[in-house]
PDB file of C-alpha atoms in Angstrom:
ATOM      1  CA  MET C  10      20.689 -24.563  74.996  1.00  0.00           C
ATOM      2  CA  SER C  11      18.673 -21.341  75.263  1.00  0.00           C
ATOM      3  CA  VAL C  12      15.116 -22.655  75.650  1.00  0.00           C
ATOM      4  CA  ALA C  13      14.425 -23.240  79.334  1.00  0.00           C
ATOM      5  CA  ALA C  14      10.651 -23.524  79.485  1.00  0.00           C
ATOM      6  CA  PHE C  15       7.813 -24.799  77.309  1.00  0.00           C
ATOM      7  CA  PRO C  16       5.418 -24.164  75.597  1.00  0.00           C
ATOM      8  CA  VAL C  17       7.540 -22.163  73.151  1.00  0.00           C
ATOM      9  CA  LEU C  18       6.167 -19.921  70.410  1.00  0.00           C
ATOM     10  CA  ALA C  19       8.418 -19.000  67.467  1.00  0.00           C
ATOM     11  CA  LEU C  20       7.852 -16.257  64.905  1.00  0.00           C
ATOM     12  CA  GLU C  21       9.616 -15.336  61.653  1.00  0.00           C
ATOM     13  CA  SER C  22       8.276 -12.365  59.690  1.00  0.00           C
ATOM     14  CA  GLY C  23      11.251 -11.137  57.673  1.00  0.00           C
ATOM     15  CA  LEU C  24      11.515 -13.928  55.096  1.00  0.00           C
ATOM     16  CA  MET C  25       8.804 -14.556  52.506  1.00  0.00           C
ATOM     17  CA  GLY C  26       5.904 -13.696  54.789  1.00  0.00           C
ATOM     18  CA  SER C  27       4.940 -14.924  58.247  1.00  0.00           C
ATOM     19  CA  TRP C  28       5.933 -18.223  59.898  1.00  0.00           C
ATOM     20  CA  VAL C  29       4.689 -19.326  63.314  1.00  0.00           C
ATOM     21  CA  ALA C  30       5.168 -22.514  65.345  1.00  0.00           C
ATOM     22  CA  VAL C  31       4.478 -23.693  68.877  1.00  0.00           C
ATOM     23  CA  ARG C  32       6.218 -26.610  70.580  1.00  0.00           C
ATOM     24  CA  LEU C  33       4.951 -28.285  73.727  1.00  0.00           C
ATOM     25  CA  ALA C  34       7.019 -29.936  76.444  1.00  0.00           C
ATOM     26  CA  ASP C  35       6.175 -33.387  75.041  1.00  0.00           C
ATOM     27  CA  GLY C  36       7.663 -32.430  71.660  1.00  0.00           C
ATOM     28  CA  THR C  37       4.352 -31.790  69.888  1.00  0.00           C
ATOM     29  CA  LEU C  38       4.919 -29.221  67.128  1.00  0.00           C
ATOM     30  CA  ILE C  39       2.229 -27.176  65.411  1.00  0.00           C
ATOM     31  CA  GLN C  40       3.100 -24.672  62.699  1.00  0.00           C
ATOM     32  CA  ALA C  41       1.455 -22.352  60.207  1.00  0.00           C
ATOM     33  CA  SER C  42       2.681 -19.893  57.604  1.00  0.00           C
ATOM     34  CA  VAL C  43       1.684 -17.453  54.924  1.00  0.00           C
ATOM     35  CA  PRO C  44       4.631 -17.723  52.493  1.00  0.00           C
ATOM     36  CA  VAL C  45       4.330 -14.410  50.711  1.00  0.00           C
ATOM     37  CA  ARG C  46       6.449 -11.283  50.739  1.00  0.00           C
ATOM     38  CA  SER C  47       3.919  -9.109  52.548  1.00  0.00           C
ATOM     39  CA  SER C  48       3.193  -9.298  56.240  1.00  0.00           C
ATOM     40  CA  ASN C  49       1.156  -7.337  58.745  1.00  0.00           C
ATOM     41  CA  ASN C  50       0.246  -7.367  62.421  1.00  0.00           C
ATOM     42  CA  GLU C  51      -3.241  -8.762  61.808  1.00  0.00           C
ATOM     43  CA  GLU C  52      -1.912 -11.650  59.702  1.00  0.00           C
ATOM     44  CA  LEU C  53       0.720 -12.508  62.293  1.00  0.00           C
ATOM     45  CA  GLY C  54      -1.820 -12.354  65.100  1.00  0.00           C
ATOM     46  CA  LEU C  55      -4.181 -14.673  63.249  1.00  0.00           C
ATOM     47  CA  LEU C  56      -1.414 -17.223  62.659  1.00  0.00           C
ATOM     48  CA  VAL C  57      -0.459 -17.150  66.335  1.00  0.00           C
ATOM     49  CA  GLN C  58      -4.069 -17.636  67.381  1.00  0.00           C
ATOM     50  CA  ARG C  59      -4.411 -20.496  64.906  1.00  0.00           C
ATOM     51  CA  VAL C  60      -1.475 -22.518  66.257  1.00  0.00           C
ATOM     52  CA  LEU C  61      -2.389 -21.804  69.885  1.00  0.00           C
ATOM     53  CA  THR C  62      -5.961 -22.950  69.315  1.00  0.00           C
ATOM     54  CA  GLU C  63      -4.795 -26.124  67.587  1.00  0.00           C
ATOM     55  CA  ALA C  64      -2.431 -26.789  70.480  1.00  0.00           C
ATOM     56  CA  GLY C  65      -5.183 -26.202  73.035  1.00  0.00           C
ATOM     57  CA  LEU C  66      -3.289 -23.277  74.552  1.00  0.00           C
ATOM     58  CA  LYS C  67      -4.045 -19.760  75.664  1.00  0.00           C
ATOM     59  CA  PRO C  68      -1.476 -16.962  75.257  1.00  0.00           C
ATOM     60  CA  ALA C  69      -0.961 -17.003  79.028  1.00  0.00           C
ATOM     61  CA  ASP C  70       0.264 -20.619  78.784  1.00  0.00           C
ATOM     62  CA  LEU C  71       3.341 -19.593  76.793  1.00  0.00           C
ATOM     63  CA  GLN C  72       6.676 -19.617  78.617  1.00  0.00           C
ATOM     64  CA  THR C  73       9.188 -18.572  75.954  1.00  0.00           C
ATOM     65  CA  LEU C  74       9.187 -16.686  72.640  1.00  0.00           C
ATOM     66  CA  VAL C  75      11.725 -17.352  69.885  1.00  0.00           C
ATOM     67  CA  LEU C  76      12.124 -14.708  67.196  1.00  0.00           C
ATOM     68  CA  GLY C  77      13.870 -14.675  63.838  1.00  0.00           C
ATOM     69  CA  ALA C  78      16.423 -11.882  64.226  1.00  0.00           C
ATOM     70  CA  GLY C  79      16.869 -11.106  60.533  1.00  0.00           C
ATOM     71  CA  PRO C  80      18.092 -10.151  58.060  1.00  0.00           C
ATOM     72  CA  GLY C  81      15.143  -9.960  55.705  1.00  0.00           C
ATOM     73  CA  SER C  82      12.315  -7.643  54.730  1.00  0.00           C
ATOM     74  CA  PHE C  83      12.666  -4.413  56.695  1.00  0.00           C
ATOM     75  CA  THR C  84       8.904  -3.986  57.014  1.00  0.00           C
ATOM     76  CA  GLY C  85       8.386  -7.615  57.952  1.00  0.00           C
ATOM     77  CA  LEU C  86      11.084  -7.469  60.615  1.00  0.00           C
ATOM     78  CA  ARG C  87       9.636  -4.303  62.136  1.00  0.00           C
ATOM     79  CA  ILE C  88       6.213  -5.928  62.328  1.00  0.00           C
ATOM     80  CA  GLY C  89       7.528  -9.138  63.869  1.00  0.00           C
ATOM     81  CA  PHE C  90       9.649  -7.369  66.449  1.00  0.00           C
ATOM     82  CA  SER C  91       6.856  -4.980  67.420  1.00  0.00           C
ATOM     83  CA  PHE C  92       4.394  -7.865  67.776  1.00  0.00           C
ATOM     84  CA  THR C  93       6.850  -9.917  69.832  1.00  0.00           C
ATOM     85  CA  GLN C  94       7.748  -7.020  72.120  1.00  0.00           C
ATOM     86  CA  GLY C  95       4.090  -6.427  72.868  1.00  0.00           C
ATOM     87  CA  LEU C  96       3.346 -10.100  73.493  1.00  0.00           C
ATOM     88  CA  ALA C  97       6.429 -10.628  75.663  1.00  0.00           C
ATOM     89  CA  ALA C  98       5.674  -7.531  77.732  1.00  0.00           C
ATOM     90  CA  ALA C  99       2.051  -8.554  78.262  1.00  0.00           C
ATOM     91  CA  LEU C 100       2.947 -12.125  79.247  1.00  0.00           C
ATOM     92  CA  ARG C 101       6.199 -11.198  81.030  1.00  0.00           C
ATOM     93  CA  ILE C 102       8.165 -13.970  79.327  1.00  0.00           C
ATOM     94  CA  PRO C 103      11.653 -13.982  77.742  1.00  0.00           C
ATOM     95  CA  VAL C 104      12.492 -13.618  74.055  1.00  0.00           C
ATOM     96  CA  ILE C 105      15.286 -15.545  72.327  1.00  0.00           C
ATOM     97  CA  LYS C 106      16.749 -14.070  69.125  1.00  0.00           C
ATOM     98  CA  VAL C 107      17.960 -16.569  66.525  1.00  0.00           C
ATOM     99  CA  PRO C 108      19.560 -15.697  63.145  1.00  0.00           C
ATOM    100  CA  SER C 109      16.969 -16.062  60.386  1.00  0.00           C
ATOM    101  CA  LEU C 110      19.389 -17.341  57.748  1.00  0.00           C
ATOM    102  CA  ARG C 111      20.525 -20.075  60.106  1.00  0.00           C
ATOM    103  CA  ALA C 112      16.914 -21.196  60.394  1.00  0.00           C
ATOM    104  CA  CYS C 113      16.778 -21.482  56.592  1.00  0.00           C
ATOM    105  CA  ALA C 114      19.702 -23.890  56.717  1.00  0.00           C
ATOM    106  CA  ARG C 115      18.522 -25.758  59.821  1.00  0.00           C
ATOM    107  CA  ALA C 116      15.329 -26.799  58.041  1.00  0.00           C
ATOM    108  CA  TYR C 117      17.476 -28.841  55.596  1.00  0.00           C
ATOM    109  CA  LEU C 118      20.111 -30.054  58.064  1.00  0.00           C
ATOM    110  CA  ASN C 119      19.415 -33.739  57.464  1.00  0.00           C
ATOM    111  CA  GLN C 120      19.493 -33.415  53.684  1.00  0.00           C
ATOM    112  CA  ALA C 121      22.929 -31.945  53.017  1.00  0.00           C
ATOM    113  CA  GLU C 122      26.423 -31.604  54.427  1.00  0.00           C
ATOM    114  CA  VAL C 123      27.086 -28.087  53.154  1.00  0.00           C
ATOM    115  CA  LEU C 124      24.219 -25.602  53.259  1.00  0.00           C
ATOM    116  CA  THR C 125      24.320 -22.139  51.769  1.00  0.00           C
ATOM    117  CA  VAL C 126      21.567 -19.543  52.006  1.00  0.00           C
ATOM    118  CA  MET C 127      20.880 -16.816  49.443  1.00  0.00           C
ATOM    119  CA  ILE C 128      17.919 -14.517  50.138  1.00  0.00           C
ATOM    120  CA  ASP C 129      17.089 -11.609  47.842  1.00  0.00           C
ATOM    121  CA  ALA C 130      18.267  -8.283  49.296  1.00  0.00           C
ATOM    122  CA  ARG C 131      17.535  -6.340  46.091  1.00  0.00           C
ATOM    123  CA  ARG C 132      20.095  -4.183  44.231  1.00  0.00           C
ATOM    124  CA  ALA C 133      21.386  -7.401  42.601  1.00  0.00           C
ATOM    125  CA  GLU C 134      22.581  -8.582  46.013  1.00  0.00           C
ATOM    126  CA  SER C 135      21.530 -11.212  48.518  1.00  0.00           C
ATOM    127  CA  PHE C 136      21.636 -11.866  52.236  1.00  0.00           C
ATOM    128  CA  CYS C 137      24.021 -14.805  52.388  1.00  0.00           C
ATOM    129  CA  ALA C 138      25.308 -17.441  54.776  1.00  0.00           C
ATOM    130  CA  LEU C 139      27.316 -20.649  54.558  1.00  0.00           C
ATOM    131  CA  TYR C 140      27.107 -23.542  57.011  1.00  0.00           C
ATOM    132  CA  GLU C 141      28.431 -27.057  57.339  1.00  0.00           C
ATOM    133  CA  ARG C 142      26.962 -29.960  59.288  1.00  0.00           C
ATOM    134  CA  ASP C 143      29.450 -31.291  61.812  1.00  0.00           C
ATOM    135  CA  GLY C 144      29.921 -34.858  63.006  1.00  0.00           C
ATOM    136  CA  ALA C 145      27.454 -34.355  65.847  1.00  0.00           C
ATOM    137  CA  GLY C 146      24.746 -33.143  63.472  1.00  0.00           C
ATOM    138  CA  TYR C 147      24.905 -29.448  64.341  1.00  0.00           C
ATOM    139  CA  LEU C 148      25.395 -26.429  62.097  1.00  0.00           C
ATOM    140  CA  GLN C 149      28.852 -24.875  62.019  1.00  0.00           C
ATOM    141  CA  VAL C 150      29.030 -21.316  60.675  1.00  0.00           C
ATOM    142  CA  HIS C 151      31.520 -20.457  57.922  1.00  0.00           C
ATOM    143  CA  PHE C 152      29.987 -17.017  57.460  1.00  0.00           C
ATOM    144  CA  GLU C 153      26.608 -15.511  58.171  1.00  0.00           C
ATOM    145  CA  ASP C 154      24.522 -12.401  57.479  1.00  0.00           C
ATOM    146  CA  LEU C 155      26.667 -11.010  54.665  1.00  0.00           C
ATOM    147  CA  ILE C 156      25.423  -9.021  51.677  1.00  0.00           C
ATOM    148  CA  LEU C 157      26.999 -10.475  48.542  1.00  0.00           C
ATOM    149  CA  SER C 158      26.412 -10.721  44.829  1.00  0.00           C
ATOM    150  CA  GLU C 159      25.591 -14.195  43.557  1.00  0.00           C
ATOM    151  CA  ASP C 160      29.000 -14.250  41.843  1.00  0.00           C
ATOM    152  CA  GLU C 161      30.850 -13.673  45.115  1.00  0.00           C
ATOM    153  CA  LEU C 162      28.733 -16.177  47.020  1.00  0.00           C
ATOM    154  CA  TRP C 163      29.195 -18.768  44.274  1.00  0.00           C
ATOM    155  CA  ARG C 164      32.980 -18.318  44.376  1.00  0.00           C
ATOM    156  CA  ARG C 165      33.156 -18.720  48.162  1.00  0.00           C
ATOM    157  CA  VAL C 166      30.910 -21.767  48.204  1.00  0.00           C
ATOM    158  CA  MET C 167      32.676 -23.496  45.320  1.00  0.00           C
ATOM    159  CA  ASP C 168      36.048 -22.925  46.992  1.00  0.00           C
ATOM    160  CA  LEU C 169      34.777 -24.698  50.107  1.00  0.00           C
ATOM    161  CA  ARG C 170      33.132 -27.462  48.148  1.00  0.00           C
ATOM    162  CA  ASP C 171      36.226 -28.177  46.062  1.00  0.00           C
ATOM    163  CA  SER C 172      38.539 -28.084  49.083  1.00  0.00           C
ATOM    164  CA  ARG C 173      36.369 -30.605  50.932  1.00  0.00           C
ATOM    165  CA  GLY C 174      35.476 -32.787  47.953  1.00  0.00           C
ATOM    166  CA  VAL C 175      31.769 -32.490  48.750  1.00  0.00           C
ATOM    167  CA  LYS C 176      29.492 -34.252  46.264  1.00  0.00           C
ATOM    168  CA  GLY C 177      26.535 -32.524  44.621  1.00  0.00           C
ATOM    169  CA  GLN C 178      23.890 -34.446  46.535  1.00  0.00           C
ATOM    170  CA  GLU C 179      25.516 -33.359  49.814  1.00  0.00           C
ATOM    171  CA  PHE C 180      25.294 -29.693  48.883  1.00  0.00           C
ATOM    172  CA  CYS C 181      22.149 -27.563  49.250  1.00  0.00           C
ATOM    173  CA  LEU C 182      21.355 -23.988  48.213  1.00  0.00           C
ATOM    174  CA  VAL C 183      18.399 -22.505  50.106  1.00  0.00           C
ATOM    175  CA  THR C 184      17.109 -19.532  48.142  1.00  0.00           C
ATOM    176  CA  ASP C 185      13.966 -17.540  47.458  1.00  0.00           C
ATOM    177  CA  SER C 186      15.037 -16.700  43.903  1.00  0.00           C
ATOM    178  CA  GLU C 187      16.182 -18.486  40.765  1.00  0.00           C
ATOM    179  CA  PRO C 188      19.990 -18.901  40.659  1.00  0.00           C
ATOM    180  CA  THR C 189      21.633 -17.513  37.530  1.00  0.00           C
ATOM    181  CA  LEU C 190      24.938 -19.369  37.882  1.00  0.00           C
ATOM    182  CA  PRO C 191      25.723 -23.074  37.385  1.00  0.00           C
ATOM    183  CA  TRP C 192      25.863 -24.369  40.953  1.00  0.00           C
ATOM    184  CA  ARG C 193      27.376 -27.677  39.750  1.00  0.00           C
ATOM    185  CA  GLY C 194      24.773 -30.236  40.657  1.00  0.00           C
ATOM    186  CA  CYS C 195      23.681 -28.863  44.017  1.00  0.00           C
ATOM    187  CA  HIS C 196      19.975 -29.036  44.753  1.00  0.00           C
ATOM    188  CA  ALA C 197      18.210 -25.704  45.206  1.00  0.00           C
ATOM    189  CA  CYS C 198      15.521 -25.545  47.894  1.00  0.00           C
ATOM    190  CA  LYS C 199      12.957 -22.966  48.928  1.00  0.00           C
ATOM    191  CA  PRO C 200      12.845 -21.789  52.565  1.00  0.00           C
ATOM    192  CA  GLN C 201      10.469 -23.949  54.584  1.00  0.00           C
ATOM    193  CA  GLY C 202       9.520 -24.649  58.201  1.00  0.00           C
ATOM    194  CA  LEU C 203      11.349 -21.569  59.432  1.00  0.00           C
ATOM    195  CA  ALA C 204       9.545 -21.113  62.753  1.00  0.00           C
ATOM    196  CA  ALA C 205      10.037 -24.773  63.660  1.00  0.00           C
ATOM    197  CA  ALA C 206      13.709 -24.450  62.706  1.00  0.00           C
ATOM    198  CA  LEU C 207      14.037 -21.444  65.031  1.00  0.00           C
ATOM    199  CA  ILE C 208      12.806 -23.569  67.930  1.00  0.00           C
ATOM    200  CA  SER C 209      15.225 -26.376  67.051  1.00  0.00           C
ATOM    201  CA  LEU C 210      18.147 -23.960  66.955  1.00  0.00           C
ATOM    202  CA  ALA C 211      17.158 -22.352  70.245  1.00  0.00           C
ATOM    203  CA  GLY C 212      17.314 -25.806  71.802  1.00  0.00           C
ATOM    204  CA  GLU C 213      20.719 -26.643  70.326  1.00  0.00           C
ATOM    205  CA  ALA C 214      22.833 -23.558  71.006  1.00  0.00           C
ATOM    206  CA  HIS C 215      23.079 -20.440  73.129  1.00  0.00           C
ATOM    207  CA  PHE C 216      21.584 -17.207  71.827  1.00  0.00           C
ATOM    208  CA  ASP C 217      20.717 -13.832  73.310  1.00  0.00           C
ATOM    209  CA  ILE C 218      17.847 -14.067  75.793  1.00  0.00           C
ATOM    210  CA  LEU C 219      16.034 -10.843  76.590  1.00  0.00           C
ATOM    211  CA  MET C 220      13.983 -10.641  79.755  1.00  0.00           C
ATOM    212  CA  THR C 221      10.991  -8.320  80.151  1.00  0.00           C
ATOM    213  CA  HIS C 222      13.065  -5.392  81.426  1.00  0.00           C
ATOM    214  CA  GLN C 223      15.352  -5.691  78.359  1.00  0.00           C
ATOM    215  CA  LEU C 224      12.674  -5.605  75.663  1.00  0.00           C
ATOM    216  CA  ALA C 225      13.563  -2.044  74.681  1.00  0.00           C
ATOM    217  CA  ASP C 226      16.848  -3.499  73.403  1.00  0.00           C
ATOM    218  CA  LEU C 227      15.075  -5.991  71.109  1.00  0.00           C
ATOM    219  CA  ARG C 228      16.115  -4.865  67.632  1.00  0.00           C
ATOM    220  CA  PRO C 229      16.290  -6.618  64.249  1.00  0.00           C
ATOM    221  CA  ASN C 230      19.512  -7.453  62.456  1.00  0.00           C
ATOM    222  CA  TYR C 231      18.867  -5.461  59.307  1.00  0.00           C
ATOM    223  CA  VAL C 232      22.470  -5.853  58.024  1.00  0.00           C
ATOM    224  CA  ARG C 233      21.834  -3.016  55.571  1.00  0.00           C
ATOM    225  CA  ALA C 234      20.951  -0.643  58.403  1.00  0.00           C
ATOM    226  CA  VAL C 235      20.770   2.658  56.509  1.00  0.00           C
ATOM    227  CA  SER C 236      18.200   1.333  54.062  1.00  0.00           C
ATOM    228  CA  ALA C 237      16.144  -0.011  56.949  1.00  0.00           C
ATOM    229  CA  LYS C 238      15.402   3.451  58.265  1.00  0.00           C
ATOM    230  CA  THR C 239      11.962   4.951  57.791  1.00  0.00           C
ATOM    231  CA  ILE C 240      11.484   8.069  55.686  1.00  0.00           C
ATOM    232  CA  GLN C 241      11.005  10.091  58.880  1.00  0.00           C
ATOM    233  CA  GLU C 242      14.278   8.748  60.301  1.00  0.00           C
ATOM    234  CA  ARG C 243      16.143   9.592  57.098  1.00  0.00           C
ATOM    235  CA  ILE C 244      14.740  13.139  57.097  1.00  0.00           C
ATOM    236  CA  LYS C 245      15.851  13.574  60.704  1.00  0.00           C
ATOM    237  CA  ASP C 246      19.337  12.239  59.917  1.00  0.00           C
ATOM    238  CA  SER C 247      19.619  14.648  57.006  1.00  0.00           C
ATOM    239  CA  ALA C 248      18.536  17.550  59.209  1.00  0.00           C
ATOM    240  CA  ASP C 249      21.024  16.515  61.890  1.00  0.00           C
ATOM    241  CA  ARG C 250      23.845  16.427  59.342  1.00  0.00           C
ATOM    242  CA  ARG C 251      22.942  19.894  58.086  1.00  0.00           C
ATOM    243  CA  SER C 252      22.886  21.191  61.658  1.00  0.00           C
ATOM    244  CA  GLY C 253      26.322  19.717  62.238  1.00  0.00           C
ATOM    245  CA  ILE C 254      27.698  21.456  59.159  1.00  0.00           C
ATOM    246  CA  ASP C 255      26.167  24.750  60.211  1.00  0.00           C
TER     247      ASP C 255
END
């Protein structure tokens, strides 16, 4: 497991708004969220303060930060990573990066055997992942952090389902949009409890842990990296390409 010290604070800001949770050493979990597509530093800070106050903690009491690594909203990810870098540097505590799509599936781990995630990436595509619950109750990754059309995702998931003989009630699609294809009896679910799921995952598997001196290397998993660049970065890239041609 990655989490070594409690209390732990988890943050997810790239998927449908801001999600925050704190877990104490005794297992107490407190969470809050603003499930919308916009996010900002002030909103994230208020959510963090809210869960810390409810837990009877001060920021200095925190021992570990867990962060949703992406993919997701480019702006939301930038905000979450900037906020986390600042907090981790001020408190001198480590940051654990956990895949955001895996957190979407982890929240429904006890409700399905096969879990697929489809999060809107625009351009008629989605950020996609496919997982299966193993005999020990952990998520096994079939694929993760791919950009696919719904058609391609549907084909891959149905191939797995048919090969394993998985029944509809054992099959879950976690999505932030309305599916357009017939997913053959699976139950569609909205993302929920993402920050709490991040903490659970960090306690079940090994992920990258960045110490204070490594915070400059803390970067989101945009997947579609070119589109994630700011206008200023794109202008600079264009200028660099022209210079190379000249």
